[in-house]
Amino acid sequence: TDLFEAVESTKSESSFFSLDDDEKQITPLEDCQRFISSNAYILSHSPHLLFQQAANQPDASVVSSAAKQLWDSRQIQRVWLQWNNKPQEHDACKLTLAGNAEAILSCAFSPDGKSMVCASRDRTLKIFDVASGAEKATLLGHTNWVVDCAFSKDGSSIISASWDQTVRLWDAYLGSMIQCFQGHTRRVSACVFSNDGRSILSGSWDCSMKMWKASGESNRFVKEFKGHNKPVSAVAFSPDDKRVVSASWDCTVRVWEVSSAQCISVLSGHTNSVRSVAFAPNGREIVSTSSDCTIRVWDIQRESEISVISGHNKPVNACAFSADGKHLVSASDDQTIKVWDALGGTQVGKLKSVDDSFGNGIAISFDSKRVATANSDCSVRVWNTLSGQEIYRFEKHTRSVVHVAINRDGSLLASGAEDGLIYVWDLNSGALVAELKGHEDVVNHVAFHPTKDDLLLSASSDFYMCEWRIS
């Protein structure tokens, strides 16, 4: 109450609006809202720190000035620490979201960027408002870890996959469960909406895929895709939603016709578990990677292998098509990232570490000209896609880098690491843009907002998900 009254008494003072030139002028109410949003996770557990946290704000903040006024008037009778060399700019963390009792395993923005959902080991999903950080809903129902979640294309629904053997569909606006899809007999490892948003596909350790209707009052189960004799490791819809592809521990890639649920081709050639699978942007080719150290590109219509790419000497963990479908980038346990001609299988670039580090993750710029790698040697490296030349090497992290992301316009690169830090880099100049501190454990995932290039989301093993504004 004292702090509120102090804020009220300062509204007419112009000094509270003399912020730095690069910050827009804000009202006292907006300043207070920012303070509460960024400190809610502290104040909810330790409300007695309200004055201390207010005093820690930049001097130009109305909250900091109100705290100073209370102290000068001797209305505060408690021990506190005066931060003499505190930063005079607001922290880059715009929002810290807390509430999960255990680690967060997955998070996603809604298509319009106004909401986000996170899935946790505590068996819940939580929906947050991006602007305010308010928890809009907690989705209860799963009885085991929730390992995957996604918004529908129109943002009205959320799908979740859990180790409780179920897939659940939720109303993103009401926070209520629409349907619980039961049928899998072992853990559900992944779920995805079709591109038109009408169907849901789930993959499970029970060796099957199941398709469900995303809307309708009748029984939502549509069909089952059976044929694999070991767990399904990856699934994907074709761009036109007429086919789906699956990868399995049984060393095969299978293409299925959605209308009949029949397997129209079994693509055999891998000699070990298939780890990932993806459609080309044109929908006519499929790429798969395997523990047998190869990448294989398949022609769907001819049901034949176009090329076997054998440049790696250890298991290939992941691959991705460039936006135009002409090139592939692959990441392997052999410590290399390689770029290939997608159809010819010719290596057009090789991103080779000169030391013993290996890549934990990769990100491709939207124009496909650059590849960023997260490395075990604590470095983040940026490469020219075609020449394979290392453009930048960023060495700020002190422990293994776990994840990297590039924003849509290709101007910023974010990295998260085991040291609990996030760094943001300018890809045009190579300059460090921001060091984001706040997490207290491994940063497992970073993701840029789909439309706002300066907004970043991070998920950590400290059970928090943070939203950051990159200035």
Coordinates of N, CA and C in Angstrom, one line a residue, residues 31 85 88 96 122 125 128 135 140 142 150 157 192 234-235 268 273 288 323 345 358 387 414 436:
D31 N 4.8 1.2 -16.2 CA 6.0 0.9 -15.5 C 5.8 -0.1 -14.4
N85 N 25.8 0.5 -7.9 CA 26.1 0.5 -9.4 C 25.2 -0.3 -10.2
Q88 N 21.3 1.0 -15.3 CA 20.3 2.0 -15.5 C 19.4 1.7 -16.8
T96 N 8.8 -13.5 -16.8 CA 9.2 -14.8 -16.3 C 7.9 -15.5 -15.9
D122 N 5.1 -32.3 -14.7 CA 4.2 -32.3 -13.6 C 2.8 -32.7 -14.1
L125 N -0.4 -28.9 -18.6 CA -0.1 -27.9 -19.6 C -0.6 -26.5 -19.1
F128 N -0.4 -19.2 -21.3 CA 0.0 -17.9 -20.7 C -0.4 -16.8 -21.8
E135 N -1.4 -16.2 -16.3 CA -1.7 -17.6 -16.6 C -3.2 -17.7 -16.9
L140 N -5.6 -29.7 -16.9 CA -5.4 -30.9 -16.1 C -6.1 -32.1 -16.7
H142 N -3.9 -35.2 -17.8 CA -2.9 -36.3 -18.0 C -2.4 -36.8 -16.7
A150 N 1.2 -28.6 -29.2 CA 1.2 -27.8 -30.3 C -0.1 -27.1 -30.5
S157 N -7.2 -24.4 -30.9 CA -7.0 -25.7 -30.2 C -5.6 -26.0 -29.9
V192 N 0.9 -34.2 -33.9 CA 1.0 -33.1 -34.9 C -0.4 -32.9 -35.5
A234 N 9.2 -41.1 -35.6 CA 8.9 -39.8 -36.2 C 7.8 -39.9 -37.1
V235 N 7.0 -38.9 -37.2 CA 5.9 -38.8 -38.2 C 5.8 -37.5 -38.8
S268 N 13.0 -49.4 -47.7 CA 14.0 -50.2 -47.0 C 15.3 -49.9 -47.5
S273 N 18.2 -48.2 -36.8 CA 17.1 -47.4 -36.4 C 17.0 -46.1 -37.2
S288 N 15.4 -39.2 -44.9 CA 15.4 -39.9 -43.6 C 16.9 -40.0 -43.1
A323 N 14.5 -23.9 -47.4 CA 13.1 -23.5 -47.8 C 12.8 -23.8 -49.2
G345 N 22.5 -35.9 -53.9 CA 23.3 -36.5 -52.8 C 24.7 -36.1 -52.8
F358 N 31.2 -31.7 -30.6 CA 30.2 -32.2 -31.5 C 29.0 -31.3 -31.4
S387 N 29.5 -22.8 -49.0 CA 31.0 -23.0 -49.0 C 31.5 -23.7 -47.8
A414 N 20.1 -16.7 -31.3 CA 20.1 -16.9 -29.8 C 20.6 -18.3 -29.5
L436 N 21.4 -12.7 -21.5 CA 20.2 -12.8 -20.7 C 20.4 -13.7 -19.5

